[in-house]
PDB file of C-alpha atoms in Angstrom:
ATOM      1  CA  MET W 339      47.296 -86.847  17.877  1.00 53.00           C
ATOM      2  CA  ALA W 340      44.488 -88.876  19.493  1.00 50.00           C
ATOM      3  CA  THR W 341      44.131 -85.939  22.195  1.00 56.00           C
ATOM      4  CA  LYS W 342      43.945 -83.536  19.794  1.00 56.00           C
ATOM      5  CA  SER W 343      41.359 -85.335  17.626  1.00 58.00           C
ATOM      6  CA  ALA W 344      39.223 -85.960  20.502  1.00 57.00           C
ATOM      7  CA  THR W 345      39.524 -82.530  21.474  1.00 62.00           C
ATOM      8  CA  SER W 346      38.366 -81.410  18.058  1.00 60.00           C
ATOM      9  CA  GLU W 347      35.431 -83.836  18.060  1.00 75.00           C
ATOM     10  CA  GLY W 348      34.228 -82.717  21.649  1.00 82.00           C
ATOM     11  CA  ARG W 349      34.129 -79.017  20.145  1.00 86.00           C
ATOM     12  CA  ILE W 350      32.473 -80.068  17.107  1.00 88.00           C
ATOM     13  CA  GLY W 351      30.044 -82.068  19.034  1.00 86.00           C
ATOM     14  CA  SER W 352      29.132 -78.949  21.206  1.00 87.00           C
ATOM     15  CA  LEU W 353      28.580 -76.766  18.244  1.00 88.00           C
ATOM     16  CA  ALA W 354      26.402 -79.735  16.791  1.00 89.00           C
ATOM     17  CA  ASN W 355      24.028 -79.345  19.656  1.00 88.00           C
ATOM     18  CA  PRO W 356      20.880 -77.370  19.094  1.00 87.00           C
ATOM     19  CA  LYS W 357      20.229 -74.398  20.998  1.00 86.00           C
ATOM     20  CA  SER W 358      18.522 -74.414  24.455  1.00 86.00           C
ATOM     21  CA  VAL W 359      15.180 -73.045  24.940  1.00 84.00           C
ATOM     22  CA  PRO W 360      15.290 -70.464  27.650  1.00 85.00           C
ATOM     23  CA  LEU W 361      12.931 -70.988  30.879  1.00 86.00           C
ATOM     24  CA  THR W 362      10.818 -68.073  29.960  1.00 84.00           C
ATOM     25  CA  PHE W 363      10.040 -68.821  26.384  1.00 82.00           C
ATOM     26  CA  GLN W 364       6.455 -68.924  25.606  1.00 77.00           C
ATOM     27  CA  GLU W 365       5.232 -70.834  22.192  1.00 75.00           C
ATOM     28  CA  ASP W 366       3.154 -69.137  19.632  1.00 73.00           C
ATOM     29  CA  ARG W 367      -0.385 -69.756  19.817  1.00 66.00           C
ATOM     30  CA  ARG W 368      -1.582 -72.540  17.446  1.00 62.00           C
ATOM     31  CA  SER W 369      -4.767 -70.314  16.593  1.00 62.00           C
ATOM     32  CA  VAL W 370      -5.846 -66.874  17.055  1.00 62.00           C
ATOM     33  CA  TYR W 371      -8.938 -68.231  19.023  1.00 63.00           C
ATOM     34  CA  TRP W 372      -6.791 -70.163  21.417  1.00 59.00           C
ATOM     35  CA  VAL W 373      -7.692 -69.414  25.057  1.00 62.00           C
ATOM     36  CA  ASP W 374      -5.178 -69.745  27.562  1.00 65.00           C
ATOM     37  CA  ARG W 375      -7.094 -68.012  30.297  1.00 65.00           C
ATOM     38  CA  LEU W 376     -10.868 -67.200  31.138  1.00 66.00           C
ATOM     39  CA  PRO W 377     -11.666 -63.396  30.477  1.00 64.00           C
ATOM     40  CA  PRO W 378     -12.394 -61.071  33.760  1.00 67.00           C
ATOM     41  CA  THR W 379     -16.035 -61.707  35.219  1.00 71.00           C
ATOM     42  CA  ALA W 380     -18.187 -59.237  37.073  1.00 74.00           C
ATOM     43  CA  GLY W 381     -17.581 -58.982  40.939  1.00 74.00           C
ATOM     44  CA  PRO W 382     -19.891 -59.743  43.587  1.00 77.00           C
ATOM     45  CA  HIS W 383     -21.720 -56.432  43.202  1.00 77.00           C
ATOM     46  CA  GLY W 384     -22.455 -56.801  39.269  1.00 75.00           C
ATOM     47  CA  THR W 385     -19.299 -54.949  38.183  1.00 75.00           C
ATOM     48  CA  THR W 386     -15.875 -55.344  37.165  1.00 72.00           C
ATOM     49  CA  GLU W 387     -13.101 -55.278  40.136  1.00 73.00           C
ATOM     50  CA  ILE W 388      -9.859 -53.527  39.117  1.00 75.00           C
ATOM     51  CA  ILE W 389      -6.985 -54.360  41.895  1.00 77.00           C
ATOM     52  CA  ALA W 390      -4.773 -51.524  41.684  1.00 82.00           C
ATOM     53  CA  SER W 391      -1.233 -51.165  43.179  1.00 87.00           C
ATOM     54  CA  ALA W 392      -0.126 -49.047  46.279  1.00 90.00           C
ATOM     55  CA  ARG W 393       1.530 -46.792  44.100  1.00 92.00           C
ATOM     56  CA  VAL W 394      -1.511 -46.065  41.745  1.00 91.00           C
ATOM     57  CA  GLN W 395      -3.816 -45.569  44.878  1.00 90.00           C
ATOM     58  CA  GLU W 396      -1.316 -43.027  46.316  1.00 90.00           C
ATOM     59  CA  LEU W 397      -1.401 -41.188  42.812  1.00 91.00           C
ATOM     60  CA  ALA W 398      -5.263 -41.287  42.697  1.00 90.00           C
ATOM     61  CA  LYS W 399      -5.491 -39.147  45.956  1.00 89.00           C
ATOM     62  CA  HIS W 400      -6.440 -35.356  45.794  1.00 87.00           C
ATOM     63  CA  ARG W 401      -3.807 -32.806  46.508  1.00 82.00           C
ATOM     64  CA  THR W 402      -3.602 -31.977  49.860  1.00 80.00           C
ATOM     65  CA  PRO W 403      -3.666 -28.090  50.543  1.00 77.00           C
ATOM     66  CA  ASN W 404      -0.948 -26.100  52.396  1.00 76.00           C
ATOM     67  CA  GLN W 405      -0.856 -26.722  56.006  1.00 73.00           C
ATOM     68  CA  HIS W 406       0.774 -23.498  57.073  1.00 77.00           C
ATOM     69  CA  GLY W 407      -1.691 -20.506  57.057  1.00 76.00           C
ATOM     70  CA  TRP W 408      -4.049 -21.631  54.302  1.00 79.00           C
ATOM     71  CA  ARG W 409      -7.409 -21.272  55.092  1.00 79.00           C
ATOM     72  CA  GLY W 410     -10.708 -22.037  52.809  1.00 78.00           C
ATOM     73  CA  ASP W 411     -13.212 -19.780  51.543  1.00 81.00           C
ATOM     74  CA  ARG W 412     -15.810 -18.412  54.155  1.00 79.00           C
ATOM     75  CA  PRO W 413     -18.791 -20.127  54.458  1.00 80.00           C
ATOM     76  CA  THR W 414     -20.908 -17.199  53.970  1.00 84.00           C
ATOM     77  CA  PRO W 415     -20.467 -13.441  53.077  1.00 84.00           C
ATOM     78  CA  ILE W 416     -21.790 -12.063  56.024  1.00 87.00           C
ATOM     79  CA  TRP W 417     -20.140 -12.436  59.033  1.00 84.00           C
ATOM     80  CA  GLY W 418     -19.916 -10.654  62.288  1.00 86.00           C
ATOM     81  CA  VAL W 419     -17.793  -7.580  63.206  1.00 88.00           C
ATOM     82  CA  SER W 420     -15.758  -7.729  66.483  1.00 91.00           C
ATOM     83  CA  GLU W 421     -16.468  -5.153  69.075  1.00 91.00           C
ATOM     84  CA  GLY W 422     -12.979  -3.663  68.923  1.00 90.00           C
ATOM     85  CA  ALA W 423     -13.419  -3.054  65.256  1.00 90.00           C
ATOM     86  CA  GLN W 424     -16.712  -1.309  65.689  1.00 90.00           C
ATOM     87  CA  ARG W 425     -15.265   1.115  68.406  1.00 91.00           C
ATOM     88  CA  ALA W 426     -11.793   1.644  66.613  1.00 91.00           C
ATOM     89  CA  ASP W 427     -10.760   5.244  65.815  1.00 91.00           C
ATOM     90  CA  ALA W 428      -9.458   6.599  62.486  1.00 91.00           C
ATOM     91  CA  GLY W 429      -5.978   7.717  62.489  1.00 92.00           C
ATOM     92  CA  PRO W 430      -4.878  10.928  60.585  1.00 92.00           C
ATOM     93  CA  ARG W 431      -3.401   9.242  57.684  1.00 94.00           C
ATOM     94  CA  LEU W 432      -6.567   7.026  57.358  1.00 92.00           C
ATOM     95  CA  VAL W 433      -8.702  10.433  57.285  1.00 92.00           C
ATOM     96  CA  SER W 434      -6.585  12.045  54.689  1.00 92.00           C
ATOM     97  CA  LEU W 435      -6.710   8.998  52.649  1.00 92.00           C
ATOM     98  CA  SER W 436     -10.756   8.846  52.996  1.00 93.00           C
ATOM     99  CA  GLN W 437     -10.971  12.341  51.666  1.00 93.00           C
ATOM    100  CA  HIS W 438     -11.742  12.934  47.752  1.00 92.00           C
ATOM    101  CA  LYS W 439      -9.330  14.228  45.463  1.00 90.00           C
ATOM    102  CA  GLU W 440      -9.481  17.954  45.332  1.00 90.00           C
ATOM    103  CA  PRO W 441      -9.492  19.415  41.931  1.00 91.00           C
ATOM    104  CA  HIS W 442      -6.476  21.961  40.629  1.00 92.00           C
ATOM    105  CA  PRO W 443      -6.058  25.442  42.043  1.00 91.00           C
ATOM    106  CA  ARG W 444      -6.524  27.074  38.547  1.00 92.00           C
ATOM    107  CA  TYR W 445      -9.183  24.702  37.502  1.00 93.00           C
ATOM    108  CA  LEU W 446     -12.281  26.672  36.220  1.00 90.00           C
ATOM    109  CA  PHE W 447     -15.807  24.998  36.660  1.00 88.00           C
ATOM    110  CA  ASP W 448     -18.292  25.190  33.683  1.00 88.00           C
ATOM    111  CA  ARG W 449     -19.980  28.456  33.696  1.00 84.00           C
ATOM    112  CA  THR W 450     -23.833  28.242  34.181  1.00 85.00           C
ATOM    113  CA  ALA W 451     -26.338  29.406  31.104  1.00 85.00           C
ATOM    114  CA  TYR W 452     -27.648  32.297  33.396  1.00 86.00           C
ATOM    115  CA  MET W 453     -24.882  35.029  33.959  1.00 83.00           C
ATOM    116  CA  THR W 454     -25.235  38.763  34.780  1.00 87.00           C
ATOM    117  CA  VAL W 455     -23.531  41.333  32.556  1.00 89.00           C
ATOM    118  CA  ASN W 456     -21.967  44.175  34.092  1.00 91.00           C
ATOM    119  CA  GLU W 457     -22.680  47.841  33.704  1.00 92.00           C
ATOM    120  CA  GLY W 458     -19.501  48.449  31.797  1.00 91.00           C
ATOM    121  CA  ALA W 459     -20.276  46.131  29.190  1.00 90.00           C
ATOM    122  CA  LYS W 460     -23.822  47.454  28.927  1.00 91.00           C
ATOM    123  CA  ASN W 461     -22.473  51.143  28.370  1.00 92.00           C
ATOM    124  CA  ALA W 462     -19.529  50.249  26.129  1.00 91.00           C
ATOM    125  CA  THR W 463     -19.316  51.957  22.864  1.00 91.00           C
ATOM    126  CA  SER W 464     -17.510  50.151  19.870  1.00 90.00           C
ATOM    127  CA  THR W 465     -14.444  52.107  18.151  1.00 92.00           C
ATOM    128  CA  GLU W 466     -14.041  53.206  14.490  1.00 92.00           C
ATOM    129  CA  ARG W 467     -11.940  50.374  13.757  1.00 93.00           C
ATOM    130  CA  LEU W 468     -14.121  47.531  15.286  1.00 91.00           C
ATOM    131  CA  GLY W 469     -17.136  49.088  13.477  1.00 89.00           C
ATOM    132  CA  MET W 470     -15.203  49.017  10.207  1.00 89.00           C
ATOM    133  CA  LEU W 471     -14.235  45.221  10.956  1.00 89.00           C
ATOM    134  CA  CYS W 472     -18.191  44.622  11.685  1.00 89.00           C
ATOM    135  CA  ARG W 473     -19.257  45.619   8.320  1.00 83.00           C
ATOM    136  CA  PRO W 474     -19.889  42.542   6.053  1.00 77.00           C
ATOM    137  CA  LYS W 475     -17.789  41.427   3.552  1.00 67.00           C
ATOM    138  CA  ASP W 476     -18.630  41.886  -0.296  1.00 60.00           C
ATOM    139  CA  ARG W 477     -19.252  38.379  -1.657  1.00 55.00           C
ATOM    140  CA  ARG W 478     -18.394  37.933  -5.401  1.00 52.00           C
ATOM    141  CA  ASP W 479     -18.704  34.752  -7.420  1.00 47.00           C
ATOM    142  CA  ARG W 480     -15.558  33.185  -8.240  1.00 48.00           C
ATOM    143  CA  ASP W 481     -15.086  30.539 -10.969  1.00 49.00           C
ATOM    144  CA  LYS W 482     -12.508  27.365 -10.729  1.00 47.00           C
ATOM    145  CA  PHE W 483      -9.736  29.699 -12.384  1.00 49.00           C
ATOM    146  CA  GLY W 484     -10.041  32.387  -9.418  1.00 50.00           C
ATOM    147  CA  VAL W 485     -11.482  35.103 -11.993  1.00 51.00           C
ATOM    148  CA  ILE W 486     -14.033  37.440 -10.166  1.00 53.00           C
ATOM    149  CA  SER W 487     -17.152  37.818 -12.080  1.00 56.00           C
ATOM    150  CA  LEU W 488     -19.220  41.116 -12.086  1.00 53.00           C
ATOM    151  CA  GLU W 489     -22.324  39.089 -10.970  1.00 54.00           C
ATOM    152  CA  THR W 490     -22.496  38.761  -7.114  1.00 55.00           C
ATOM    153  CA  SER W 491     -24.281  35.571  -5.434  1.00 54.00           C
ATOM    154  CA  TRP W 492     -27.549  37.277  -5.063  1.00 57.00           C
ATOM    155  CA  GLY W 493     -27.736  38.284  -9.148  1.00 56.00           C
ATOM    156  CA  GLN W 494     -27.015  42.097  -8.503  1.00 58.00           C
ATOM    157  CA  TYR W 495     -24.121  43.701 -10.824  1.00 64.00           C
ATOM    158  CA  ASN W 496     -21.333  45.509  -9.424  1.00 68.00           C
ATOM    159  CA  PRO W 497     -21.619  49.198 -10.659  1.00 74.00           C
ATOM    160  CA  VAL W 498     -18.475  50.741 -12.629  1.00 79.00           C
ATOM    161  CA  SER W 499     -16.884  53.602 -10.976  1.00 84.00           C
ATOM    162  CA  PRO W 500     -17.057  56.985 -12.346  1.00 87.00           C
ATOM    163  CA  ALA W 501     -13.020  57.084 -12.576  1.00 89.00           C
ATOM    164  CA  ALA W 502     -12.914  53.649 -14.772  1.00 88.00           C
ATOM    165  CA  LYS W 503     -15.620  55.249 -17.105  1.00 88.00           C
ATOM    166  CA  SER W 504     -13.886  58.348 -17.750  1.00 91.00           C
ATOM    167  CA  ALA W 505     -10.528  56.776 -17.804  1.00 90.00           C
ATOM    168  CA  GLN W 506      -8.533  57.159 -21.382  1.00 90.00           C
ATOM    169  CA  CYS W 507      -6.138  54.490 -22.353  1.00 90.00           C
ATOM    170  CA  THR W 508      -2.380  55.800 -23.416  1.00 92.00           C
ATOM    171  CA  SER W 509      -1.120  55.269 -27.126  1.00 92.00           C
ATOM    172  CA  HIS W 510       0.925  52.156 -25.940  1.00 94.00           C
ATOM    173  CA  VAL W 511      -2.117  50.536 -24.456  1.00 92.00           C
ATOM    174  CA  GLU W 512      -4.116  51.299 -27.621  1.00 91.00           C
ATOM    175  CA  SER W 513      -1.191  49.705 -29.736  1.00 91.00           C
ATOM    176  CA  LEU W 514      -1.291  46.403 -27.650  1.00 92.00           C
ATOM    177  CA  ALA W 515      -4.856  46.355 -27.878  1.00 92.00           C
ATOM    178  CA  GLU W 516      -4.940  46.143 -31.756  1.00 92.00           C
ATOM    179  CA  PRO W 517      -5.421  42.527 -33.008  1.00 91.00           C
ATOM    180  CA  LYS W 518      -2.363  41.012 -34.505  1.00 90.00           C
ATOM    181  CA  LYS W 519      -2.535  41.008 -38.479  1.00 89.00           C
ATOM    182  CA  TYR W 520      -2.095  37.871 -40.874  1.00 90.00           C
ATOM    183  CA  HIS W 521       1.203  37.372 -42.501  1.00 92.00           C
ATOM    184  CA  PRO W 522       1.133  38.812 -46.068  1.00 91.00           C
ATOM    185  CA  ARG W 523       1.546  35.441 -47.410  1.00 92.00           C
ATOM    186  CA  PHE W 524      -0.974  33.624 -45.340  1.00 92.00           C
ATOM    187  CA  ALA W 525      -3.528  31.524 -47.266  1.00 88.00           C
ATOM    188  CA  GLY W 526      -6.643  30.338 -45.424  1.00 86.00           C
ATOM    189  CA  GLU W 527      -8.051  26.904 -45.497  1.00 89.00           C
ATOM    190  CA  LYS W 528      -8.939  25.571 -48.713  1.00 86.00           C
ATOM    191  CA  PRO W 529     -12.443  24.951 -49.272  1.00 87.00           C
ATOM    192  CA  VAL W 530     -13.780  21.216 -49.248  1.00 89.00           C
ATOM    193  CA  GLN W 531     -15.203  21.807 -53.051  1.00 90.00           C
ATOM    194  CA  TRP W 532     -13.734  24.129 -55.585  1.00 88.00           C
ATOM    195  CA  SER W 533     -14.161  24.827 -59.236  1.00 90.00           C
ATOM    196  CA  VAL W 534     -11.284  23.375 -61.688  1.00 90.00           C
ATOM    197  CA  ASP W 535      -9.978  25.625 -64.108  1.00 92.00           C
ATOM    198  CA  GLU W 536     -10.454  25.178 -67.989  1.00 92.00           C
ATOM    199  CA  SER W 537      -6.641  24.691 -68.656  1.00 93.00           C
ATOM    200  CA  ALA W 538      -6.549  22.086 -66.027  1.00 92.00           C
ATOM    201  CA  LEU W 539      -9.669  20.359 -67.576  1.00 92.00           C
ATOM    202  CA  LYS W 540      -8.001  20.183 -71.195  1.00 93.00           C
ATOM    203  CA  ALA W 541      -4.295  19.614 -70.060  1.00 92.00           C
ATOM    204  CA  ILE W 542      -2.496  16.968 -71.993  1.00 92.00           C
ATOM    205  CA  ALA W 543       0.154  14.931 -70.238  1.00 92.00           C
ATOM    206  CA  ASN W 544       3.768  15.006 -72.098  1.00 93.00           C
ATOM    207  CA  LEU W 545       5.618  11.925 -72.910  1.00 93.00           C
ATOM    208  CA  ARG W 546       7.833  11.618 -69.779  1.00 94.00           C
ATOM    209  CA  LEU W 547       4.635  11.897 -67.447  1.00 92.00           C
ATOM    210  CA  GLN W 548       3.047   9.070 -69.338  1.00 91.00           C
ATOM    211  CA  GLN W 549       6.057   6.920 -69.056  1.00 89.00           C
ATOM    212  CA  LEU W 550       6.174   7.707 -65.201  1.00 90.00           C
ATOM    213  CA  SER W 551       2.280   6.976 -64.849  1.00 90.00           C
ATOM    214  CA  ARG W 552       2.449   3.411 -66.744  1.00 86.00           C
ATOM    215  CA  PRO W 553       2.706   0.556 -64.344  1.00 79.00           C
ATOM    216  CA  ARG W 554       5.899  -1.485 -64.339  1.00 73.00           C
ATOM    217  CA  SER W 555       6.017  -4.368 -66.691  1.00 71.00           C
ATOM    218  CA  ARG W 556       6.600  -7.968 -65.294  1.00 65.00           C
ATOM    219  CA  THR W 557       9.454  -8.192 -67.661  1.00 64.00           C
ATOM    220  CA  MET W 558      11.379  -5.342 -65.780  1.00 64.00           C
ATOM    221  CA  ILE W 559      11.076  -7.377 -62.487  1.00 67.00           C
ATOM    222  CA  LYS W 560      14.262  -9.084 -61.112  1.00 68.00           C
ATOM    223  CA  ASP W 561      13.850 -12.269 -59.272  1.00 70.00           C
ATOM    224  CA  ASP W 562      17.352 -12.373 -58.102  1.00 75.00           C
ATOM    225  CA  TYR W 563      17.405  -8.759 -56.581  1.00 76.00           C
ATOM    226  CA  ASP W 564      19.011  -8.827 -53.428  1.00 80.00           C
ATOM    227  CA  PRO W 565      18.335  -5.208 -51.485  1.00 79.00           C
ATOM    228  CA  TYR W 566      21.412  -5.828 -49.168  1.00 88.00           C
ATOM    229  CA  LYS W 567      23.860  -5.943 -52.017  1.00 89.00           C
ATOM    230  CA  VAL W 568      26.062  -3.074 -51.902  1.00 91.00           C
ATOM    231  CA  PRO W 569      26.900  -2.097 -55.662  1.00 89.00           C
ATOM    232  CA  MET W 570      30.462  -1.496 -56.911  1.00 92.00           C
ATOM    233  CA  ALA W 571      29.958   1.991 -57.542  1.00 92.00           C
ATOM    234  CA  ALA W 572      29.301   2.582 -53.849  1.00 91.00           C
ATOM    235  CA  ARG W 573      32.207   0.439 -52.857  1.00 92.00           C
ATOM    236  CA  ARG W 574      34.830   2.706 -54.960  1.00 92.00           C
ATOM    237  CA  ALA W 575      33.058   5.978 -54.095  1.00 92.00           C
ATOM    238  CA  HIS W 576      35.432   8.660 -52.355  1.00 92.00           C
ATOM    239  CA  ALA W 577      34.147  11.103 -49.823  1.00 91.00           C
ATOM    240  CA  THR W 578      34.643  14.975 -50.861  1.00 93.00           C
ATOM    241  CA  PRO W 579      36.831  17.062 -48.200  1.00 93.00           C
ATOM    242  CA  ARG W 580      33.496  18.695 -47.300  1.00 94.00           C
ATOM    243  CA  ILE W 581      31.988  15.203 -45.950  1.00 93.00           C
ATOM    244  CA  GLU W 582      35.450  14.290 -44.378  1.00 92.00           C
ATOM    245  CA  GLU W 583      35.290  17.766 -42.583  1.00 92.00           C
ATOM    246  CA  LEU W 584      31.624  17.305 -41.173  1.00 92.00           C
ATOM    247  CA  CYS W 585      32.499  13.704 -40.248  1.00 91.00           C
ATOM    248  CA  LEU W 586      35.086  14.891 -37.810  1.00 90.00           C
ATOM    249  CA  PRO W 587      33.854  14.714 -34.120  1.00 88.00           C
ATOM    250  CA  ILE W 588      33.518  17.972 -31.951  1.00 88.00           C
ATOM    251  CA  PRO W 589      36.819  19.114 -30.498  1.00 84.00           C
ATOM    252  CA  ARG W 590      35.353  19.631 -27.143  1.00 84.00           C
ATOM    253  CA  LYS W 591      34.333  15.989 -26.929  1.00 83.00           C
ATOM    254  CA  VAL W 592      37.375  14.594 -28.181  1.00 82.00           C
ATOM    255  CA  ARG W 593      39.384  13.011 -25.047  1.00 80.00           C
ATOM    256  CA  PRO W 594      42.679  11.412 -25.254  1.00 78.00           C
ATOM    257  CA  LYS W 595      43.244   7.804 -24.851  1.00 74.00           C
ATOM    258  CA  LYS W 596      44.344   6.743 -21.276  1.00 74.00           C
ATOM    259  CA  VAL W 597      47.501   4.969 -21.525  1.00 70.00           C
ATOM    260  CA  VAL W 598      48.012   2.306 -18.649  1.00 63.00           C
TER     261      VAL W 598
END
């Protein structure tokens, strides 16, 4: 028991000890104005000197060009030509490539403004058909509906042919040319002003007409009238055989019900 208690006291004692501070621990500054080191000063040349590592100095170097076959730009666009290049003779292939491109064999160049007319064209005579086609076409005014008017574009009227002047129409054309007659019971428009006859001025309304023209009295108005209420007579009414016949659907539109 004594050994066990001593062991427990040693464990509790080790846990009760405060945590040790690591060797690299830096205590917080007591104030933001605490200066633990002096700021960098100017070097001997009056400027701040920065000491770079070897790796930074290596990365700061410019990239070296390729050493295998790379040559820089020529110092000047004018350079001397060698004697061999001056006395060289071009081969057949180089001569063929140096020639300009030939046009198409069937290509026709622009014709000049000055040309000679051959004797055949000078002595040629036109045919009768060509002379008929060369005549100017009669110009006639057409309105937006495509109807040809009698007056031309120069204000001249087309003359009527003698055959049209002496033509006689048939009996059927004369019957069609007659205007359509009005219906026997047709009545024209009534004038805005007309005279009233003496009988209408002296007429006296009968008793039934006076009753219908009288306005409805307030005592006959029903406040509890419901226009949507169906009366009992309409409920008990029976349709006649004719109405039932008219209510039947058309036979060709009647389809039998499908039974599933």
